[in-house]
mmCIF file of C-alpha atoms (C1' of nucleotides) in Angstrom:
data_model
loop_
_atom_site.group_PDB
_atom_site.id
_atom_site.type_symbol
_atom_site.label_atom_id
_atom_site.label_comp_id
_atom_site.label_asym_id
_atom_site.label_seq_id
_atom_site.Cartn_x
_atom_site.Cartn_y
_atom_site.Cartn_z
ATOM 1 C CA UNK A 133 19.120 -8.887 12.334
ATOM 2 C CA UNK A 134 19.377 -10.447 8.891
ATOM 3 C CA UNK A 135 22.641 -9.573 7.162
ATOM 4 C CA UNK A 136 22.814 -7.669 3.917
ATOM 5 C CA UNK A 137 23.932 -10.800 2.097
ATOM 6 C CA UNK A 138 21.057 -12.887 3.412
ATOM 7 C CA UNK A 139 18.569 -10.114 2.761
ATOM 8 C CA UNK A 140 19.587 -10.198 -0.896
ATOM 9 C CA UNK A 141 19.358 -13.992 -0.901
ATOM 10 C CA UNK A 142 15.829 -13.732 0.467
ATOM 11 C CA UNK A 143 14.954 -11.193 -2.181
ATOM 12 C CA UNK A 144 16.275 -13.465 -4.927
ATOM 13 C CA UNK A 145 14.088 -16.316 -3.678
ATOM 14 C CA UNK A 146 11.059 -14.021 -3.685
ATOM 15 C CA UNK A 147 11.888 -12.925 -7.223
ATOM 16 C CA UNK A 148 11.934 -16.552 -8.342
ATOM 17 C CA UNK A 149 8.404 -16.896 -7.008
ATOM 18 C CA UNK A 150 7.223 -13.681 -8.666
ATOM 19 C CA UNK A 151 9.517 -13.070 -11.653
ATOM 20 C CA UNK A 152 7.299 -10.479 -13.300
ATOM 21 C CA UNK A 153 6.432 -8.359 -10.297
ATOM 22 C CA UNK A 154 4.504 -5.252 -11.212
ATOM 23 C CA UNK A 155 1.797 -3.174 -9.708
ATOM 24 C CA UNK A 156 -1.625 -4.731 -10.078
ATOM 25 C CA UNK A 157 -3.555 -1.505 -10.348
ATOM 26 C CA UNK A 158 -4.917 -0.750 -13.786
ATOM 27 C CA UNK A 159 -4.448 2.671 -15.331
ATOM 28 C CA UNK A 160 -3.807 4.061 -18.783
ATOM 29 C CA UNK A 161 -2.099 7.339 -17.947
ATOM 30 C CA UNK A 162 0.229 8.627 -15.225
ATOM 31 C CA UNK A 163 -2.603 10.686 -13.788
ATOM 32 C CA UNK A 164 -4.910 7.693 -13.695
ATOM 33 C CA UNK A 165 -2.217 5.636 -12.008
ATOM 34 C CA UNK A 166 -1.780 8.301 -9.336
ATOM 35 C CA UNK A 167 -5.523 8.332 -8.689
ATOM 36 C CA UNK A 168 -5.643 4.529 -8.569
ATOM 37 C CA UNK A 169 -2.869 4.423 -5.983
ATOM 38 C CA UNK A 170 -4.610 7.113 -3.945
ATOM 39 C CA UNK A 171 -7.822 5.097 -3.986
ATOM 40 C CA UNK A 172 -6.035 1.934 -2.932
ATOM 41 C CA UNK A 173 -5.229 3.162 0.567
ATOM 42 C CA UNK A 174 -6.592 0.577 3.001
ATOM 43 C CA UNK A 175 -8.484 -1.058 0.168
ATOM 44 C CA UNK A 176 -7.802 -4.137 -1.943
ATOM 45 C CA UNK A 177 -6.445 -3.659 -5.454
ATOM 46 C CA UNK A 178 -9.381 -5.699 -6.781
ATOM 47 C CA UNK A 179 -11.953 -3.310 -5.351
ATOM 48 C CA UNK A 180 -10.064 -0.376 -6.852
ATOM 49 C CA UNK A 181 -9.826 -2.014 -10.277
ATOM 50 C CA UNK A 182 -13.564 -2.534 -10.200
ATOM 51 C CA UNK A 183 -14.327 1.162 -9.734
ATOM 52 C CA UNK A 184 -11.648 2.944 -11.743
ATOM 53 C CA UNK A 185 -12.854 2.055 -15.267
ATOM 54 C CA UNK A 186 -16.155 3.821 -14.604
ATOM 55 C CA UNK A 187 -14.417 6.734 -12.942
ATOM 56 C CA UNK A 188 -11.958 7.222 -15.788
ATOM 57 C CA UNK A 189 -14.616 6.816 -18.412
ATOM 58 C CA UNK A 190 -16.455 9.728 -16.849
ATOM 59 C CA UNK A 191 -13.369 11.801 -16.022
ATOM 60 C CA UNK A 192 -10.219 10.734 -17.829
ATOM 61 C CA UNK A 193 -7.989 13.781 -17.364
ATOM 62 C CA UNK A 194 -6.964 16.067 -14.480
ATOM 63 C CA UNK A 195 -8.963 18.854 -16.099
ATOM 64 C CA UNK A 196 -12.126 16.761 -16.324
ATOM 65 C CA UNK A 197 -11.857 15.453 -12.776
ATOM 66 C CA UNK A 198 -11.100 18.922 -11.489
ATOM 67 C CA UNK A 199 -14.431 20.166 -12.885
ATOM 68 C CA UNK A 200 -16.436 17.191 -11.637
ATOM 69 C CA UNK A 201 -19.053 17.408 -8.929
ATOM 70 C CA UNK A 202 -17.685 15.851 -5.778
ATOM 71 C CA UNK A 203 -20.958 14.012 -5.157
ATOM 72 C CA UNK A 204 -20.718 12.425 -8.609
ATOM 73 C CA UNK A 205 -17.165 11.279 -7.901
ATOM 74 C CA UNK A 206 -18.367 9.811 -4.604
ATOM 75 C CA UNK A 207 -21.027 7.784 -6.350
ATOM 76 C CA UNK A 208 -18.485 6.311 -8.730
ATOM 77 C CA UNK A 209 -16.150 5.134 -5.974
ATOM 78 C CA UNK A 210 -18.692 4.294 -3.300
ATOM 79 C CA UNK A 211 -17.635 0.643 -3.247
ATOM 80 C CA UNK A 212 -14.143 1.567 -2.050
ATOM 81 C CA UNK A 213 -13.399 2.137 1.608
ATOM 82 C CA UNK A 214 -12.870 5.699 2.852
ATOM 83 C CA UNK A 215 -14.694 6.935 -0.247
ATOM 84 C CA UNK A 216 -15.758 10.341 1.090
ATOM 85 C CA UNK A 217 -12.271 11.472 1.950
ATOM 86 C CA UNK A 218 -10.895 9.979 -1.232
ATOM 87 C CA UNK A 219 -13.465 11.727 -3.448
ATOM 88 C CA UNK A 220 -12.509 15.041 -1.922
ATOM 89 C CA UNK A 221 -8.798 14.371 -2.235
ATOM 90 C CA UNK A 222 -8.710 13.160 -5.826
ATOM 91 C CA UNK A 223 -10.754 16.169 -6.922
ATOM 92 C CA UNK A 224 -8.458 18.583 -5.116
ATOM 93 C CA UNK A 225 -5.404 16.819 -6.441
ATOM 94 C CA UNK A 226 -6.827 16.966 -9.969
ATOM 95 C CA UNK A 227 -7.380 20.708 -9.561
ATOM 96 C CA UNK A 228 -3.845 21.242 -8.385
ATOM 97 C CA UNK A 229 -2.331 19.210 -11.199
ATOM 98 C CA UNK A 230 -4.564 20.973 -13.712
ATOM 99 C CA UNK A 231 -3.598 24.457 -12.597
ATOM 100 C CA UNK A 232 -0.207 24.307 -10.889
ATOM 101 C CA UNK A 233 1.415 21.559 -12.947
ATOM 102 C CA UNK A 234 -0.148 22.195 -16.370
ATOM 103 C CA UNK A 235 -1.944 18.868 -16.300
ATOM 104 C CA UNK A 236 1.239 16.831 -15.705
ATOM 105 C CA UNK A 237 1.751 14.613 -12.660
ATOM 106 C CA UNK A 238 4.674 16.056 -10.668
ATOM 107 C CA UNK A 239 7.772 13.881 -10.852
ATOM 108 C CA UNK A 240 9.395 14.196 -7.438
ATOM 109 C CA UNK A 241 8.437 12.605 -4.129
ATOM 110 C CA UNK A 242 8.515 16.021 -2.476
ATOM 111 C CA UNK A 243 6.048 17.570 -4.914
ATOM 112 C CA UNK A 244 3.790 14.530 -4.920
ATOM 113 C CA UNK A 245 3.511 14.631 -1.139
ATOM 114 C CA UNK A 246 2.173 18.182 -1.289
ATOM 115 C CA UNK A 247 -0.928 16.908 -3.067
ATOM 116 C CA UNK A 248 -3.909 16.352 -0.758
ATOM 117 C CA UNK A 249 -4.375 12.684 0.050
ATOM 118 C CA UNK A 250 -0.859 11.764 -1.065
ATOM 119 C CA UNK A 251 1.421 10.637 1.747
ATOM 120 C CA UNK A 252 4.826 9.023 1.781
ATOM 121 C CA UNK A 253 3.717 5.608 0.541
ATOM 122 C CA UNK A 254 1.685 6.828 -2.404
ATOM 123 C CA UNK A 255 4.401 9.314 -3.349
ATOM 124 C CA UNK A 256 7.100 6.644 -3.254
ATOM 125 C CA UNK A 257 5.115 4.149 -5.314
ATOM 126 C CA UNK A 258 4.124 6.694 -7.938
ATOM 127 C CA UNK A 259 7.558 8.273 -8.228
ATOM 128 C CA UNK A 260 9.184 4.847 -8.452
ATOM 129 C CA UNK A 261 6.787 3.364 -10.979
ATOM 130 C CA UNK A 262 6.196 6.359 -13.221
ATOM 131 C CA UNK A 263 9.450 8.289 -13.029
ATOM 132 C CA UNK A 264 12.077 5.733 -11.992
ATOM 133 C CA UNK A 265 12.841 7.608 -8.809
ATOM 134 C CA UNK A 266 14.644 5.179 -6.482
ATOM 135 C CA UNK A 267 12.215 4.602 -3.631
ATOM 136 C CA UNK A 268 10.875 1.904 -1.350
ATOM 137 C CA UNK A 269 7.324 2.339 -0.122
ATOM 138 C CA UNK A 270 6.944 0.625 3.245
ATOM 139 C CA UNK A 271 3.346 -0.495 3.168
ATOM 140 C CA UNK A 272 1.782 -3.084 5.422
ATOM 141 C CA UNK A 273 3.196 -6.027 3.420
ATOM 142 C CA UNK A 274 6.728 -4.704 3.215
ATOM 143 C CA UNK A 275 6.685 -3.926 6.918
ATOM 144 C CA UNK A 276 5.391 -7.360 7.890
ATOM 145 C CA UNK A 277 7.912 -9.230 5.745
ATOM 146 C CA UNK A 278 10.835 -7.078 6.818
ATOM 147 C CA UNK A 279 10.015 -7.806 10.431
ATOM 148 C CA UNK A 280 9.347 -11.511 10.025
ATOM 149 C CA UNK A 281 12.640 -11.983 8.206
ATOM 150 C CA UNK A 282 14.308 -9.689 10.726
ATOM 151 C CA UNK A 283 15.632 -7.470 7.975
ATOM 152 C CA UNK A 284 14.879 -4.874 10.640
ATOM 153 C CA UNK A 285 14.042 -5.182 14.306
ATOM 154 C CA UNK A 286 10.475 -6.006 15.196
ATOM 155 C CA UNK A 287 9.934 -2.707 16.972
ATOM 156 C CA UNK A 288 11.182 -0.625 14.033
ATOM 157 C CA UNK A 289 9.166 2.408 12.975
ATOM 158 C CA UNK A 290 8.190 2.709 9.324
ATOM 159 C CA UNK A 291 11.050 5.124 8.809
ATOM 160 C CA UNK A 292 13.486 2.667 10.359
ATOM 161 C CA UNK A 293 12.188 -0.149 8.166
ATOM 162 C CA UNK A 294 12.742 2.013 5.096
ATOM 163 C CA UNK A 295 16.241 2.997 6.173
ATOM 164 C CA UNK A 296 17.206 -0.618 6.827
ATOM 165 C CA UNK A 297 15.907 -1.763 3.447
ATOM 166 C CA UNK A 298 17.711 1.031 1.646
ATOM 167 C CA UNK A 299 20.905 0.088 3.452
ATOM 168 C CA UNK A 300 20.672 -3.585 2.494
ATOM 169 C CA UNK A 301 19.339 -3.372 -1.065
ATOM 170 C CA UNK A 302 21.147 -1.680 -3.981
ATOM 171 C CA UNK A 303 19.402 1.469 -5.128
ATOM 172 C CA UNK A 304 18.726 0.134 -8.631
ATOM 173 C CA UNK A 305 16.627 -2.648 -7.141
ATOM 174 C CA UNK A 306 14.478 -0.641 -4.765
ATOM 175 C CA UNK A 307 11.430 -0.319 -6.973
ATOM 176 C CA UNK A 308 11.448 -3.961 -8.086
ATOM 177 C CA UNK A 309 12.137 -5.133 -4.535
ATOM 178 C CA UNK A 310 9.097 -3.232 -3.385
ATOM 179 C CA UNK A 311 6.805 -4.903 -5.913
ATOM 180 C CA UNK A 312 8.289 -8.322 -5.281
ATOM 181 C CA UNK A 313 7.780 -8.019 -1.532
ATOM 182 C CA UNK A 314 4.219 -6.819 -2.050
ATOM 183 C CA UNK A 315 3.340 -9.911 -4.062
ATOM 184 C CA UNK A 316 5.134 -12.237 -1.678
ATOM 185 C CA UNK A 317 3.237 -10.651 1.195
ATOM 186 C CA UNK A 318 -0.052 -10.616 -0.635
ATOM 187 C CA UNK A 319 -0.039 -14.237 -1.742
ATOM 188 C CA UNK A 320 2.402 -16.197 0.392
ATOM 189 C CA UNK A 321 3.668 -14.479 3.521
ATOM 190 C CA UNK A 322 0.127 -13.368 4.347
ATOM 191 C CA UNK A 323 -0.766 -11.638 7.575
ATOM 192 C CA UNK A 324 -2.802 -14.267 9.361
ATOM 193 C CA UNK A 325 -1.725 -17.757 8.285
ATOM 194 C CA UNK A 326 1.570 -17.445 6.432
ATOM 195 C CA UNK A 327 2.399 -20.484 4.312
ATOM 196 C CA UNK A 328 5.615 -21.332 6.121
ATOM 197 C CA UNK A 329 5.448 -25.056 5.353
ATOM 198 C CA UNK A 330 5.845 -24.349 1.629
ATOM 199 C CA UNK A 331 8.113 -21.322 1.918
ATOM 200 C CA UNK A 332 11.431 -21.257 0.033
ATOM 201 C CA UNK A 333 12.673 -18.679 2.510
ATOM 202 C CA UNK A 334 12.170 -20.758 5.620
ATOM 203 C CA UNK A 335 15.914 -21.245 6.189
ATOM 204 C CA UNK A 336 16.328 -17.478 6.329
ATOM 205 C CA UNK A 337 13.276 -16.694 8.412
ATOM 206 C CA UNK A 338 13.489 -16.671 12.179
ATOM 207 C CA UNK A 339 9.813 -16.070 12.725
ATOM 208 C CA UNK A 340 8.817 -18.766 10.237
ATOM 209 C CA UNK A 341 11.001 -21.321 12.005
ATOM 210 C CA UNK A 342 9.492 -20.375 15.333
ATOM 211 C CA UNK A 343 6.004 -20.726 13.893
ATOM 212 C CA UNK A 344 6.726 -24.202 12.548
ATOM 213 C CA UNK A 345 8.257 -25.299 15.824
ATOM 214 C CA UNK A 346 5.205 -24.076 17.696
ATOM 215 C CA UNK A 347 2.949 -25.928 15.281
ATOM 216 C CA UNK A 348 4.825 -29.182 15.830
ATOM 217 C CA UNK A 349 4.129 -29.056 19.557
ATOM 218 C "C1'" DA B 83 1.725 7.104 19.282
ATOM 219 C "C1'" DA B 84 -3.066 6.550 18.476
ATOM 220 C "C1'" DA B 85 -7.582 7.356 16.619
ATOM 221 C "C1'" DA B 86 -10.586 8.181 12.751
ATOM 222 C "C1'" DC B 87 -11.935 7.346 8.218
ATOM 223 C "C1'" DG B 88 -14.955 2.814 6.069
ATOM 224 C "C1'" DG B 89 -16.667 -0.678 2.486
ATOM 225 C "C1'" DG B 90 -15.218 -5.149 0.844
ATOM 226 C "C1'" DG B 91 -13.072 -9.687 1.173
ATOM 227 C "C1'" DG B 92 -11.085 -13.873 3.496
ATOM 228 C "C1'" DC B 93 -11.890 -17.213 6.820
ATOM 229 C "C1'" DG C 201 -18.524 -11.731 13.040
ATOM 230 C "C1'" DC C 202 -13.859 -10.470 13.202
ATOM 231 C "C1'" DC C 203 -9.658 -8.993 11.149
ATOM 232 C "C1'" DC C 204 -7.076 -7.095 7.477
ATOM 233 C "C1'" DC C 205 -6.524 -4.393 3.188
ATOM 234 C "C1'" DA C 206 -0.543 -1.071 -2.173
ATOM 235 C "C1'" DG C 207 -2.646 4.809 4.055
ATOM 236 C "C1'" DT C 208 -3.375 9.762 5.227
ATOM 237 C "C1'" DT C 209 -4.645 13.129 8.356
ATOM 238 C "C1'" DT C 210 -5.669 14.876 12.722
ATOM 239 C "C1'" DT C 211 -5.227 14.776 17.643
#
DNA sequence: AAAACGGGGGC
DNA sequence: GCCCCAGTTTT
């Protein structure tokens, strides 16, 4: 597996490629950011950004969304995958935040995960981005990159990937590392045809070297 | 551990 | 057309 030192080297190279890594979801309030992240499950950020302005224009606060008709919410997010489940979940979550949390998005991963439709990944991203809670959300990009670089073993479970990353990256850098890896995975180390020939990390990447060797044959 | 949910986008 | 996408929930 890739050593701690080389993991940090790899991360530095990624940061040089994406120096201003941030989430790409648009939102004006913590609540809207939570909803945007919930909607982004198995959907592209672009498709979410297309729907959320209309949604938030109609229902901008937890209280407003909590009162909304579920069918109306559905219509506003119909262009996003899994829209039926998501409509139900964001309404329920809005109700819970409106009543149980006085309209404020809860600030801990544990509380966030109690909300319907919020799992570990959404909770980690939201807590990290909104409340500076040290967290690494292991989404599909982070998992793929961690395995290609052998930061963890290829057979690692999501939990094992997270543990390995937390072990090798200083806590203060978890949130930024997450965003940096997302962008690197989204635009360069893509799932199907990773751009290994132009990759600054090739010297550190076992799988990339194997891919190039295979290509040469 | 695997299936179900699910429309949109890249190739 | 097929595969993947800032996953969660149920089986």
